[in-house]
Amino acid sequence: MDNLNNQLQLFETLFFESLDSLLVLDVEKNKFIYFNNQTLKMYGYTNIEFSEITPYDLSVEFTNNLKMENKQEEIILKGWDKFITKHKRKNGEIFEVYVKSKKIIFNNKIL
């Protein structure tokens, strides 16, 4: 790749066209800041709807702030984690998901 613009375009294509659901969470605000098309298909939300929800809205297992915060803190301390949990779609259907999570520090912010 010759320039930054081409690299950004490649990243966006890889991210948004992935067959896996990919999400980037702003841990401080507890909001998803990036998510791909596969995520929208899997959960049944539109882009606008998904941008307004939090991990609490998806999780069946982590149903209170303390449980969710403890899991997020565990991931931050360890640097990564993988686990099977249950989530719910927009229509209320509950399903199992295999979560692979990685702490990322970008622009002095933990994602």
Coordinates of C-alpha atoms in Angstrom, one line a residue:
M1 CA 0.0 0.0 0.0
D2 CA 1.4 3.3 -1.0
N3 CA -0.4 5.7 1.2
L4 CA -2.4 6.0 4.4
N5 CA -5.7 6.5 2.6
N6 CA -5.3 3.1 0.8
Q7 CA -4.4 1.5 4.1
L8 CA -7.5 2.9 5.8
Q9 CA -9.7 1.8 2.9
L10 CA -8.3 -1.7 3.2
F11 CA -8.9 -1.8 7.0
E12 CA -12.5 -0.6 6.5
T13 CA -13.1 -3.2 3.9
L14 CA -11.7 -6.0 6.0
F15 CA -13.6 -4.9 9.1
F16 CA -17.0 -4.2 7.6
E17 CA -17.0 -7.2 5.3
S18 CA -15.8 -9.7 7.8
L19 CA -17.9 -12.9 8.1
D20 CA -17.4 -12.6 11.9
S21 CA -19.3 -10.1 14.1
L22 CA -16.7 -7.5 15.1
L23 CA -17.3 -4.8 17.7
V24 CA -15.2 -2.1 19.3
L25 CA -16.3 -1.0 22.7
D26 CA -15.4 2.3 24.4
V27 CA -15.1 0.9 27.9
E28 CA -15.2 4.2 29.6
K29 CA -18.6 5.2 28.0
N30 CA -19.7 1.5 27.7
K31 CA -20.8 2.2 24.1
F32 CA -20.0 0.4 20.8
I33 CA -18.0 2.8 18.7
Y34 CA -17.5 0.5 15.7
F35 CA -19.4 -2.6 14.6
N36 CA -19.7 -4.3 11.2
N37 CA -22.5 -5.5 9.0
Q38 CA -22.3 -9.1 10.3
T39 CA -23.0 -7.7 13.8
L40 CA -26.2 -6.0 12.6
K41 CA -27.3 -9.1 10.8
M42 CA -26.7 -11.3 13.8
Y43 CA -28.5 -9.1 16.3
G44 CA -31.2 -7.8 14.0
Y45 CA -30.6 -4.1 14.6
T46 CA -30.2 -1.2 12.2
N47 CA -27.0 0.8 12.3
I48 CA -28.7 3.7 14.1
E49 CA -30.3 1.4 16.7
F50 CA -27.1 -0.5 17.4
S51 CA -25.2 2.7 17.9
E52 CA -27.5 3.5 20.8
I53 CA -27.3 0.2 22.7
T54 CA -24.8 -1.0 25.3
P55 CA -23.4 -4.5 26.2
Y56 CA -26.1 -4.7 28.9
D57 CA -28.7 -4.6 26.2
L58 CA -27.2 -7.7 24.5
S59 CA -26.1 -9.8 27.5
V60 CA -28.3 -12.4 29.3
E61 CA -25.5 -13.5 31.6
F62 CA -24.1 -10.1 32.7
T63 CA -27.4 -8.6 33.8
N64 CA -26.2 -6.0 36.3
N65 CA -23.5 -3.3 36.3
L66 CA -21.3 -5.0 38.8
K67 CA -21.1 -8.3 36.8
M68 CA -20.4 -6.5 33.6
E69 CA -17.8 -4.2 35.2
N70 CA -16.1 -7.2 36.8
K71 CA -15.8 -9.0 33.5
Q72 CA -14.6 -5.9 31.7
E73 CA -12.0 -5.3 34.4
E74 CA -10.9 -9.0 34.2
I75 CA -10.3 -8.5 30.4
I76 CA -8.4 -5.3 30.9
L77 CA -6.1 -6.8 33.6
K78 CA -5.5 -10.0 31.6
G79 CA -5.3 -8.2 28.3
W80 CA -7.7 -10.6 26.6
D81 CA -10.3 -13.3 27.2
K82 CA -12.5 -15.8 25.4
F83 CA -15.7 -17.3 26.7
I84 CA -19.1 -18.6 25.7
T85 CA -22.1 -16.5 26.9
K86 CA -25.7 -15.9 26.0
H87 CA -26.9 -12.8 24.2
K88 CA -30.3 -11.7 22.9
R89 CA -31.3 -10.4 19.5
K90 CA -33.6 -7.4 19.0
N91 CA -36.6 -9.7 18.7
G92 CA -35.8 -11.2 22.2
E93 CA -34.4 -14.5 20.9
I94 CA -31.6 -15.8 23.1
F95 CA -28.5 -17.5 21.5
E96 CA -25.0 -18.5 22.5
V97 CA -22.0 -16.5 21.4
Y98 CA -18.4 -17.2 21.5
V99 CA -16.7 -14.0 22.6
K100 CA -13.0 -13.2 22.0
S101 CA -12.1 -9.9 23.6
K102 CA -8.8 -8.0 23.5
K103 CA -7.8 -4.9 25.3
I104 CA -6.6 -2.2 22.9
I105 CA -5.1 1.1 23.8
F106 CA -5.6 3.7 21.1
N107 CA -5.1 7.4 21.5
N108 CA -4.5 6.9 25.2
K109 CA -7.9 5.3 25.6
I110 CA -8.8 1.7 26.4
L111 CA -11.0 0.0 23.9

